[in-house]
Amino acid sequence: MTAAISTASLTKFYGEHRGILDVDLEINQGEVFGLLGPNGAGKTTCIRVFLDFIRPTSGTATVLGLDSRSDSVEIRKKVGYLPGDFVTYEKLTAHELLEYFANLRGGNLNKARLLAERFDLDLSRKIGELSRGNRQKVGLVQAFMSDPELLILDEPTTGLDPLLQQEFHKLVLEEVKDGKTLFISSHVLSEVEIICDRVGIIREGSMITVEEISALRERALTRVKIEFADSVVPADFEAVEGVADVSVTDHTLTCHVIGSVNSLIKAAAKHTVNRIESAQPGLEEVFLAYYSDDQGKGDSDAA
Amino acid sequence: MLRNVFLKTLRDAKKSILYYTIGSAALGLYVTLFYPTIRDATGFADFLEQLPEAMQAIIGDAETYTTAEGFLNAEVFTFMGPMVFGIFAIIAGMAAIAGEEESHTLDQLLANPISRTSVLLQKAGALMIGLLMLSIGLLIGLISGSKIAGFDLAITGTILGIISLYMLGVTFGLIALAVGASTGRKGLAGGIAAAVGVVGFLLDTFLSVVDALDPARFISVFYYFNNNDVIINGINAVHFLTLVGIAALAVAIAVWRFERRDLAN
């Protein structure tokens, strides 16, 4: 089976400015892939290359087996796209816009009508009069309405309220059941955690890692707080495998653990332990773990 | 009207096309209704005769000014016509690609399966249809005005004059479109196209009165538009085809640059 998206040393510079650098990605058909990174990391640059809005400085990208440069029109037939901030013709009503895009795609509005109903979207209003959230709904509808094989969604739930975000997640799951592939960029880590199978983490234009969600969790940074019966010193724990950011106040140790907490527990057991608290690792912590690798120490408290 | 980019562009411009078409018709009416006053004014030709050549170049040629075609040549096909057609065309050319890009609608349009070249050509086509409407408006205004004022107008010459004016408008519009498509900058597109028009007009007027510089008039688009006084003498094929060539070159450059550059976000 051809990959849904495949890039080889994909690099984009805007003049002197770095967009992305040597990105190698392989996204399988039928998976939900999350591209995770802070603003300015290069997520949108990747997406705009896939859609041929911008051209790579070097390297190549293929989408559904087609070259992003020479077969772009063919690609766009099979791809639905939603940007983070859906901006379009403000003077058209939502219905007129969807009709226009459906005509350009040679499709109809059957699915669009169902989606609009589902997202409680009034199609008779002018786009320019819609709130940001409602405009984003129009964007969602136009991206999904042509039943594309691949959906490329750049920060899709920006501006949607939590209830609609849930509805969106349900929609994503249904599409995946239908065999669709989704490429979702986000800096909302909890969102990616819920809907994605695999995640790529991008930072300053470079892909730091691509992993299964479950594998990422294994690298999760856990915050641990242990209260001892008698006083302890930091030196007892600083050398323990996976332990970082050790601080001791009186009888209490607080630290971060990357991955398994086994070694820390063994080390703690040499003392009398009164209480253990640990925070469930979220992807925020995972993310920071990857970041703190090259950023040196001390940044992991940011979350 | 939402079937494709061409029709959608015309739909967006329908008010502008309507107003400029009415304006063109009004210009035709106004000038033709005014003509009998000049024709019947005794001594007007003598008055023009006494003016320096430079003034005649601006107001109108003394030998022909009191004939209907000469009057229209001076009043419609020298300044007012090119101005109305030029402004309409340049605004449409600016809006075509650069306008969409600056208002951030181009990305979403091009997320649909349609090539950049196709978008550009459909928009150029819509611009040309818009100008055709202005031309028809002007023709209707001129013919009805001449009927109301009760004088005979050489229809063939008038139509040829309008065709030449149409081609001048197309040239301005496509230059604006080409600069916009090449750079994504609407202001620059309008600025350059307007400069080609304004500088072209001033140069043509200026160079025509300085005998020594007359051979240099070929650098102005206005020379190709109406040096032949089309309404009186008909179209000079070489001049007309030069305008067609400039317009075609503008489209070719636009396609070439637009296909190769990055779109602004």
Coordinates of C-alpha atoms in Angstrom, one line a residue:
Chain A
M1 CA 0.0 0.0 0.0
T2 CA 1.3 3.5 -0.8
A3 CA 1.9 5.8 2.0
A4 CA -0.7 8.5 2.6
I5 CA 2.1 11.1 3.0
S6 CA 5.8 10.5 2.5
T7 CA 8.6 13.1 2.7
A8 CA 12.3 12.7 2.0
S9 CA 14.7 15.3 3.5
L10 CA 12.0 17.9 3.0
T11 CA 13.4 21.3 3.6
K12 CA 11.9 24.8 3.3
F13 CA 13.6 28.1 3.8
Y14 CA 11.9 31.4 3.5
G15 CA 14.9 33.4 2.3
E16 CA 17.2 33.2 5.3
H17 CA 14.5 32.0 7.6
R18 CA 14.1 28.3 8.5
G19 CA 10.8 26.8 7.8
I20 CA 11.5 23.1 8.1
L21 CA 14.8 21.2 7.9
D22 CA 15.3 17.6 6.5
V23 CA 11.9 16.3 7.5
D24 CA 11.5 12.6 6.8
L25 CA 7.9 11.3 7.4
E26 CA 6.0 8.3 6.5
I27 CA 2.3 8.3 7.2
N28 CA 0.3 5.2 6.5
Q29 CA -3.1 5.1 5.0
G30 CA -5.9 4.7 7.5
E31 CA -4.0 6.2 10.4
V32 CA -4.6 9.4 12.4
F33 CA -1.3 11.1 12.6
G34 CA -0.7 14.1 14.8
L35 CA 2.0 16.7 14.2
L36 CA 2.8 18.3 17.4
G37 CA 4.8 21.4 18.1
P38 CA 4.7 24.9 19.4
N39 CA 3.8 27.8 17.1
G40 CA 6.5 28.5 14.6
A41 CA 7.9 25.0 14.7
G42 CA 7.1 24.3 11.1
K43 CA 3.7 22.5 11.2
T44 CA 2.0 24.9 8.8
T45 CA 5.0 24.9 6.5
C46 CA 4.7 21.1 6.1
I47 CA 1.0 21.3 5.3
R48 CA 1.4 24.1 2.8
V49 CA 4.1 22.1 1.0
F50 CA 1.7 19.1 0.8
L51 CA -0.9 21.3 -0.8
D52 CA 1.6 22.9 -3.1
F53 CA 0.9 26.4 -1.8
I54 CA 4.7 26.7 -1.3
R55 CA 7.5 24.8 -2.9
P56 CA 10.3 22.9 -1.0
T57 CA 13.7 24.3 -1.1
S58 CA 15.0 20.8 -1.3
G59 CA 13.7 17.3 -0.7
T60 CA 10.4 15.8 -1.9
A61 CA 6.9 15.2 -0.6
T62 CA 4.5 12.7 -2.1
V63 CA 0.8 12.6 -1.1
L64 CA -1.2 9.4 -1.8
G65 CA 1.7 8.3 -4.0
L66 CA 1.6 11.5 -6.1
D67 CA 4.3 14.2 -6.3
S68 CA 3.4 17.3 -4.4
R69 CA 4.7 19.5 -7.3
S70 CA 3.8 17.9 -10.6
D71 CA 0.5 16.1 -9.5
S72 CA -0.9 18.8 -7.2
V73 CA -4.3 19.1 -8.8
E74 CA -4.7 15.3 -8.7
I75 CA -3.7 15.4 -5.0
R76 CA -6.1 18.2 -4.2
K77 CA -9.0 16.1 -5.7
K78 CA -8.4 13.5 -3.0
V79 CA -7.5 15.8 0.0
G80 CA -9.7 17.9 2.3
Y81 CA -8.0 20.8 3.9
L82 CA -8.9 22.9 6.9
P83 CA -6.5 25.7 8.1
G84 CA -6.4 26.9 11.7
D85 CA -8.0 30.1 10.9
F86 CA -10.5 29.5 8.1
V87 CA -10.6 32.7 6.1
T88 CA -12.7 32.8 3.0
Y89 CA -15.1 35.0 0.9
E90 CA -17.0 37.0 3.6
K91 CA -19.7 38.2 1.2
L92 CA -20.9 34.7 0.4
T93 CA -23.3 32.8 2.6
A94 CA -22.1 29.6 4.0
H95 CA -24.3 27.8 1.6
E96 CA -23.0 29.7 -1.4
L97 CA -19.4 29.0 -0.4
L98 CA -20.0 25.3 0.0
E99 CA -21.9 25.3 -3.3
Y100 CA -18.9 27.0 -5.0
F101 CA -16.4 24.7 -3.6
A102 CA -18.5 21.6 -4.4
N103 CA -18.8 22.8 -8.0
L104 CA -15.0 23.3 -8.2
R105 CA -14.7 19.7 -6.9
G106 CA -17.4 18.3 -9.1
G107 CA -19.4 17.1 -6.1
N108 CA -22.6 17.8 -4.4
L109 CA -23.8 19.2 -1.0
N110 CA -25.4 16.0 0.4
K111 CA -22.8 15.4 3.0
A112 CA -22.3 19.1 3.6
R113 CA -26.0 19.4 4.7
L114 CA -25.7 16.5 7.1
L115 CA -22.5 17.9 8.6
A116 CA -24.0 21.4 8.9
E117 CA -27.0 19.9 10.8
R118 CA -24.7 17.9 13.0
F119 CA -22.6 20.9 13.9
D120 CA -25.7 23.1 14.2
L121 CA -24.5 25.5 11.6
D122 CA -26.9 28.0 9.9
L123 CA -25.9 27.9 6.2
S124 CA -28.0 31.0 5.3
R125 CA -25.8 33.4 7.1
K126 CA -23.0 35.3 5.4
I127 CA -19.5 34.1 6.3
G128 CA -18.5 37.6 7.3
E129 CA -21.3 37.7 9.9
L130 CA -20.3 34.4 11.6
S131 CA -18.5 34.1 14.9
R132 CA -15.0 32.6 14.7
G133 CA -16.3 29.3 16.0
N134 CA -19.1 29.2 13.4
R135 CA -16.7 30.1 10.6
Q136 CA -14.5 27.3 11.7
K137 CA -17.5 25.0 11.4
V138 CA -17.9 26.0 7.8
G139 CA -14.3 25.1 7.3
L140 CA -14.8 21.7 8.8
V141 CA -17.8 21.1 6.6
Q142 CA -16.0 22.1 3.4
A143 CA -13.0 19.9 4.3
F144 CA -15.1 16.8 5.0
M145 CA -18.0 17.2 2.5
S146 CA -16.3 15.7 -0.6
D147 CA -15.4 12.5 1.2
P148 CA -11.7 12.9 0.6
E149 CA -9.3 10.0 1.1
L150 CA -7.0 12.2 3.2
L151 CA -7.8 15.0 5.5
I152 CA -5.2 17.6 6.3
L153 CA -6.3 19.6 9.3
D154 CA -4.2 22.5 10.6
E155 CA -5.1 23.2 14.2
P156 CA -8.7 22.0 13.5
T157 CA -10.4 22.7 16.8
T158 CA -9.2 26.3 17.3
G159 CA -12.3 28.3 18.2
L160 CA -14.6 25.4 18.7
D161 CA -16.2 25.0 22.1
P162 CA -15.6 21.8 24.1
L163 CA -18.8 20.2 23.1
L164 CA -18.1 20.7 19.4
Q165 CA -14.6 19.5 19.9
Q166 CA -16.1 16.3 21.2
E167 CA -18.4 16.1 18.2
F168 CA -15.4 16.7 16.0
H169 CA -13.5 13.8 17.7
K170 CA -16.4 11.6 17.0
L171 CA -16.5 12.6 13.4
V172 CA -12.8 11.8 13.1
L173 CA -13.3 8.3 14.5
E174 CA -16.1 7.7 12.0
E175 CA -14.0 8.9 9.1
V176 CA -11.2 6.6 10.2
K177 CA -13.6 3.7 10.3
D178 CA -14.4 4.5 6.7
G179 CA -10.8 4.1 5.9
K180 CA -9.8 7.7 5.7
T181 CA -6.4 9.0 6.7
L182 CA -6.1 12.1 8.9
F183 CA -3.1 14.4 9.3
I184 CA -3.7 16.8 12.2
S185 CA -1.4 19.5 13.4
S186 CA -1.8 20.8 16.9
H187 CA -0.3 22.4 19.8
V188 CA -3.1 21.2 22.0
L189 CA -1.5 18.1 23.2
S190 CA -4.5 16.6 25.0
E191 CA -6.4 16.6 21.7
V192 CA -3.7 14.7 19.8
E193 CA -3.6 12.2 22.7
I194 CA -7.3 11.4 22.3
I195 CA -7.6 11.0 18.5
C196 CA -4.2 10.1 17.1
D197 CA -2.5 6.8 16.6
R198 CA 1.0 8.2 16.1
V199 CA 2.5 11.5 16.8
G200 CA 5.4 13.4 15.3
I201 CA 7.0 16.1 17.4
I202 CA 8.5 19.0 15.5
R203 CA 10.6 21.7 17.0
E204 CA 12.4 24.6 15.2
G205 CA 11.8 22.9 11.9
S206 CA 13.2 19.5 12.7
M207 CA 11.3 16.3 13.5
I208 CA 12.5 15.3 16.9
T209 CA 10.7 12.0 17.1
V210 CA 7.8 10.0 15.6
E211 CA 6.2 7.5 17.9
E212 CA 3.1 5.6 18.8
I213 CA 1.1 7.4 21.5
S214 CA 1.7 4.4 23.8
A215 CA 5.5 4.6 23.3
L216 CA 5.4 8.3 24.0
R217 CA 3.7 7.6 27.3
E218 CA 6.5 5.3 28.3
R219 CA 8.8 8.2 28.0
A220 CA 6.5 10.3 30.0
L221 CA 7.8 12.5 32.7
T222 CA 6.1 11.7 36.0
R223 CA 6.1 14.1 38.9
V224 CA 6.7 12.2 42.1
K225 CA 6.6 13.5 45.7
I226 CA 7.7 11.2 48.5
E227 CA 7.3 12.0 52.2
F228 CA 9.8 10.1 54.4
A229 CA 9.7 9.4 58.1
D230 CA 13.2 10.8 58.6
S231 CA 15.3 13.3 56.8
V232 CA 16.9 12.5 53.4
V233 CA 19.6 14.2 51.3
P234 CA 19.4 14.9 47.6
A235 CA 22.5 12.8 46.9
D236 CA 20.5 9.6 47.8
F237 CA 18.4 10.1 44.7
E238 CA 20.3 12.2 42.2
A239 CA 22.1 9.2 40.7
V240 CA 19.0 7.0 40.4
E241 CA 18.1 6.0 36.9
G242 CA 15.5 8.2 35.2
V243 CA 15.3 10.7 38.1
A244 CA 15.7 14.4 37.4
D245 CA 15.1 17.8 39.1
V246 CA 15.6 16.5 42.6
S247 CA 14.7 18.8 45.4
V248 CA 14.5 17.9 49.1
T249 CA 12.9 20.0 51.8
D250 CA 13.1 18.5 55.3
H251 CA 11.5 15.0 55.0
T252 CA 10.0 15.4 51.5
L253 CA 11.5 14.6 48.1
T254 CA 10.1 16.0 44.9
C255 CA 11.5 15.0 41.5
H256 CA 10.6 14.1 37.9
V257 CA 11.0 10.6 36.6
I258 CA 11.3 9.7 32.9
G259 CA 9.8 6.4 32.1
S260 CA 9.6 3.7 34.7
V261 CA 9.6 4.7 38.4
N262 CA 11.0 1.3 39.4
S263 CA 14.5 2.4 40.3
L264 CA 13.2 5.4 42.3
I265 CA 10.9 3.1 44.3
K266 CA 13.8 0.7 45.1
A267 CA 16.0 3.6 46.2
A268 CA 13.2 5.1 48.3
A269 CA 12.6 1.7 50.0
K270 CA 15.9 2.1 51.8
H271 CA 14.1 4.7 54.0
T272 CA 10.8 4.6 55.7
V273 CA 8.2 6.0 53.4
N274 CA 5.1 7.7 54.8
R275 CA 3.4 8.9 51.6
I276 CA 3.8 8.8 47.8
E277 CA 2.1 11.2 45.4
S278 CA 2.5 11.0 41.6
A279 CA 0.8 13.0 38.9
Q280 CA -0.6 11.1 35.9
P281 CA 1.6 11.9 33.0
G282 CA -0.1 13.9 30.2
L283 CA 1.4 14.6 26.9
E284 CA 2.5 18.0 28.1
E285 CA 5.0 16.2 30.2
V286 CA 6.0 13.9 27.4
F287 CA 6.5 16.9 25.2
L288 CA 8.7 18.6 27.8
A289 CA 10.7 15.4 28.3
Y290 CA 11.7 15.5 24.6
Y291 CA 12.4 19.2 24.7
S292 CA 14.5 19.2 27.8
D293 CA 16.8 16.7 26.1
D294 CA 18.5 19.4 24.2
Q295 CA 17.5 22.4 26.1
G296 CA 19.5 21.4 29.1
K297 CA 17.9 21.3 32.6
G298 CA 15.3 23.2 34.4
D299 CA 12.9 23.8 31.6
S300 CA 10.6 21.0 32.4
D301 CA 8.7 22.9 35.0
A302 CA 7.1 25.2 32.4
A303 CA 3.8 23.2 32.3
Chain B
M1 CA -22.8 32.1 -11.0
L2 CA -20.9 29.8 -8.6
R3 CA -20.1 27.2 -11.1
N4 CA -16.5 28.1 -11.7
V5 CA -13.9 30.8 -11.0
F6 CA -14.8 32.7 -14.2
L7 CA -18.4 33.1 -13.3
K8 CA -17.7 33.7 -9.6
T9 CA -15.3 36.6 -10.5
L10 CA -18.0 38.2 -12.7
R11 CA -20.5 37.7 -9.9
D12 CA -18.2 39.5 -7.5
A13 CA -17.7 42.3 -10.0
K14 CA -21.3 42.7 -11.1
K15 CA -21.9 46.0 -9.4
S16 CA -18.7 47.4 -10.5
I17 CA -19.3 46.3 -14.1
L18 CA -22.8 47.7 -13.9
Y19 CA -21.7 51.1 -12.6
Y20 CA -18.8 51.5 -15.1
T21 CA -21.0 50.4 -18.0
I22 CA -23.6 53.1 -17.0
G23 CA -20.7 55.5 -16.7
S24 CA -19.4 54.7 -20.2
A25 CA -22.8 55.1 -21.6
A26 CA -23.2 58.4 -19.9
L27 CA -19.9 59.6 -21.2
G28 CA -21.0 58.6 -24.8
L29 CA -24.3 60.4 -24.3
Y30 CA -22.8 63.5 -22.7
V31 CA -20.2 64.0 -25.5
T32 CA -22.5 63.4 -28.4
L33 CA -25.2 65.7 -26.9
F34 CA -22.6 68.4 -26.5
Y35 CA -21.2 68.1 -30.0
P36 CA -23.8 70.3 -31.9
T37 CA -22.9 73.2 -29.6
I38 CA -19.3 73.0 -30.7
R39 CA -20.2 72.4 -34.4
D40 CA -22.4 75.4 -34.5
A41 CA -20.2 77.7 -32.5
T42 CA -18.8 80.1 -35.1
G43 CA -15.1 80.7 -35.0
F44 CA -14.3 77.8 -32.6
A45 CA -12.0 76.1 -35.2
D46 CA -10.3 79.5 -35.8
F47 CA -9.8 79.8 -32.1
L48 CA -8.2 76.4 -31.9
E49 CA -6.1 77.2 -34.9
Q50 CA -4.5 80.1 -33.0
L51 CA -3.5 77.9 -30.1
P52 CA 0.0 76.5 -29.9
E53 CA 0.4 73.0 -31.1
A54 CA 0.9 71.7 -27.5
M55 CA -2.5 73.1 -26.5
Q56 CA -4.1 71.5 -29.6
A57 CA -2.6 68.2 -28.7
I58 CA -4.5 68.4 -25.4
I59 CA -7.8 70.0 -26.4
G60 CA -8.1 68.7 -29.9
D61 CA -6.8 69.0 -33.4
A62 CA -8.1 72.2 -35.1
E63 CA -8.6 70.6 -38.5
T64 CA -11.0 67.9 -37.3
Y65 CA -12.3 69.1 -34.0
T66 CA -15.6 70.4 -35.4
T67 CA -16.4 67.2 -37.3
A68 CA -18.3 64.6 -35.3
E69 CA -15.6 62.0 -35.5
G70 CA -12.9 64.5 -34.7
F71 CA -14.8 65.8 -31.7
L72 CA -15.3 62.3 -30.4
N73 CA -11.7 61.4 -31.1
A74 CA -10.6 64.3 -28.9
E75 CA -13.3 64.0 -26.2
V76 CA -13.7 60.2 -25.8
F77 CA -10.7 58.5 -27.3
T78 CA -8.0 60.7 -26.0
F79 CA -8.5 61.1 -22.3
M80 CA -11.9 60.3 -20.8
G81 CA -12.4 56.9 -22.4
P82 CA -8.9 55.6 -21.6
M83 CA -9.4 56.9 -18.0
V84 CA -12.7 55.1 -17.4
F85 CA -11.7 51.9 -19.1
G86 CA -8.2 52.0 -17.5
I87 CA -9.4 52.5 -13.9
F88 CA -12.0 49.7 -14.2
A89 CA -9.4 47.4 -15.7
I90 CA -6.7 48.1 -13.3
I91 CA -8.9 47.7 -10.3
A92 CA -10.1 44.3 -11.7
G93 CA -6.5 43.3 -12.5
M94 CA -5.3 44.1 -9.0
A95 CA -8.2 42.2 -7.4
A96 CA -7.7 39.1 -9.5
I97 CA -4.8 37.3 -7.8
A98 CA -3.1 39.8 -5.5
G99 CA -6.4 40.9 -4.1
E100 CA -7.4 37.3 -3.2
E101 CA -4.0 36.7 -1.8
E102 CA -4.0 39.8 0.4
S103 CA -7.4 39.0 1.8
H104 CA -6.2 35.5 2.5
T105 CA -8.8 33.7 0.4
L106 CA -6.4 32.3 -2.2
D107 CA -5.2 29.4 -0.1
Q108 CA -8.7 28.0 0.4
L109 CA -9.6 28.5 -3.3
L110 CA -6.4 26.7 -4.4
A111 CA -7.1 23.9 -1.9
N112 CA -9.7 22.8 -4.5
P113 CA -8.5 20.7 -7.4
I114 CA -7.8 23.6 -9.8
S115 CA -4.5 24.7 -11.2
R116 CA -3.1 28.1 -10.6
T117 CA -3.0 28.7 -14.4
S118 CA -6.6 27.9 -14.7
V119 CA -7.5 30.4 -11.9
L120 CA -5.5 33.1 -13.5
L121 CA -6.9 32.6 -17.0
Q122 CA -10.5 32.5 -15.8
K123 CA -9.9 35.7 -13.9
A124 CA -8.3 37.3 -16.9
G125 CA -11.3 36.2 -19.0
A126 CA -13.7 37.7 -16.5
L127 CA -11.8 41.0 -16.7
M128 CA -12.1 41.0 -20.5
I129 CA -15.8 40.3 -20.3
G130 CA -16.2 43.2 -17.9
L131 CA -14.5 45.5 -20.3
L132 CA -16.7 44.2 -23.1
M133 CA -19.7 45.4 -21.2
L134 CA -18.1 48.9 -20.8
S135 CA -17.5 48.9 -24.5
I136 CA -21.1 48.1 -25.3
G137 CA -22.3 50.7 -22.9
L138 CA -20.1 53.3 -24.6
L139 CA -21.3 52.3 -28.0
I140 CA -24.9 52.5 -27.0
G141 CA -24.3 55.9 -25.4
L142 CA -22.6 57.3 -28.5
I143 CA -25.2 56.0 -30.9
S144 CA -28.2 57.1 -28.9
G145 CA -26.6 60.5 -28.2
S146 CA -26.0 61.1 -31.9
K147 CA -29.6 60.1 -32.8
I148 CA -31.0 62.4 -30.1
A149 CA -28.7 65.3 -31.2
G150 CA -29.6 64.6 -34.8
F151 CA -26.3 64.1 -36.5
D152 CA -24.7 61.2 -38.4
L153 CA -22.0 59.2 -36.7
A154 CA -19.7 57.0 -38.7
I155 CA -20.6 53.7 -37.1
T156 CA -17.7 51.6 -38.4
G157 CA -15.2 54.2 -37.3
T158 CA -16.8 54.4 -33.9
I159 CA -16.8 50.7 -33.4
L160 CA -13.2 50.5 -34.4
G161 CA -12.3 53.2 -32.0
I162 CA -14.1 51.4 -29.2
I163 CA -12.3 48.1 -30.1
S164 CA -9.0 49.9 -29.9
L165 CA -10.0 51.5 -26.5
Y166 CA -11.1 48.0 -25.4
M167 CA -7.7 46.6 -26.2
L168 CA -6.0 49.5 -24.3
G169 CA -8.1 48.6 -21.3
V170 CA -7.3 44.9 -21.6
T171 CA -3.6 45.8 -21.7
F172 CA -3.8 47.9 -18.5
G173 CA -5.9 45.3 -16.7
L174 CA -3.6 42.4 -17.7
I175 CA -0.5 44.4 -16.7
A176 CA -2.0 44.9 -13.2
L177 CA -3.0 41.2 -13.1
A178 CA 0.5 40.1 -14.1
V179 CA 2.2 42.3 -11.5
G180 CA -0.2 41.1 -8.9
A181 CA 0.1 37.4 -9.8
S182 CA 3.9 37.7 -9.9
T183 CA 4.3 39.5 -6.6
G184 CA 1.1 39.0 -4.6
R185 CA 1.1 42.7 -3.9
K186 CA -2.0 44.6 -4.9
G187 CA -0.7 48.1 -4.3
L188 CA 2.3 47.4 -6.5
A189 CA 0.1 45.9 -9.2
G190 CA -2.1 49.0 -9.3
G191 CA 0.8 51.4 -9.1
I192 CA 2.8 49.9 -12.0
A193 CA -0.3 49.6 -14.2
A194 CA -1.4 53.1 -13.4
A195 CA 2.1 54.4 -14.1
V196 CA 2.1 52.7 -17.5
G197 CA -1.1 54.6 -18.2
V198 CA -0.3 58.0 -16.7
V199 CA 3.3 58.2 -17.9
G200 CA 2.2 56.7 -21.2
F201 CA -0.4 59.4 -21.7
L202 CA 1.9 62.3 -20.7
L203 CA 4.7 61.0 -22.8
D204 CA 2.5 60.5 -25.8
T205 CA 1.1 64.1 -25.5
F206 CA 4.5 65.6 -24.8
L207 CA 6.5 63.7 -27.5
S208 CA 3.9 64.4 -30.1
V209 CA 4.4 68.2 -29.8
V210 CA 8.2 68.1 -29.8
D211 CA 9.1 67.3 -33.4
A212 CA 12.5 66.0 -32.6
L213 CA 11.1 63.5 -30.1
D214 CA 8.2 62.3 -32.3
P215 CA 10.0 59.1 -33.3
A216 CA 10.3 58.2 -29.6
R217 CA 6.5 58.0 -29.2
F218 CA 6.6 54.2 -29.7
I219 CA 7.5 53.8 -26.1
S220 CA 4.0 54.7 -24.9
V221 CA 1.0 52.4 -25.1
F222 CA -1.1 55.3 -26.0
Y223 CA 0.8 55.5 -29.3
Y224 CA -0.5 52.0 -30.3
F225 CA -3.9 52.8 -29.0
N226 CA -4.8 55.9 -31.0
N227 CA -1.9 57.4 -32.9
N228 CA -3.8 56.5 -36.0
D229 CA -6.9 58.5 -34.8
V230 CA -8.8 55.2 -35.2
I231 CA -12.3 56.7 -35.3
I232 CA -11.3 58.7 -38.4
N233 CA -8.7 56.6 -40.1
G234 CA -9.5 53.0 -38.9
I235 CA -7.3 50.6 -37.1
N236 CA -3.6 50.3 -37.8
A237 CA -3.0 46.6 -37.7
V238 CA 0.6 46.8 -36.5
H239 CA -0.4 49.1 -33.7
F240 CA -3.4 47.0 -32.6
L241 CA -1.4 43.8 -32.7
T242 CA 1.3 45.4 -30.6
L243 CA -1.3 46.0 -27.9
V244 CA -2.5 42.4 -28.3
G245 CA 1.2 41.3 -28.0
I246 CA 1.8 43.4 -24.8
A247 CA -1.4 41.9 -23.2
A248 CA -0.4 38.4 -24.2
L249 CA 3.1 38.9 -22.9
A250 CA 1.6 40.1 -19.6
V251 CA -0.5 36.9 -19.3
A252 CA 2.5 34.7 -20.2
I253 CA 4.7 36.4 -17.5
A254 CA 1.8 36.1 -15.0
V255 CA 1.3 32.4 -15.6
W256 CA 5.1 31.7 -15.5
R257 CA 5.7 33.6 -12.3
F258 CA 2.5 32.6 -10.5
E259 CA 3.1 28.9 -11.2
R260 CA 6.6 29.1 -9.7
R261 CA 6.3 31.2 -6.6
D262 CA 5.2 30.6 -3.0
L263 CA 1.8 31.9 -2.0
A264 CA 1.6 34.2 0.9
N265 CA -0.1 32.8 3.9

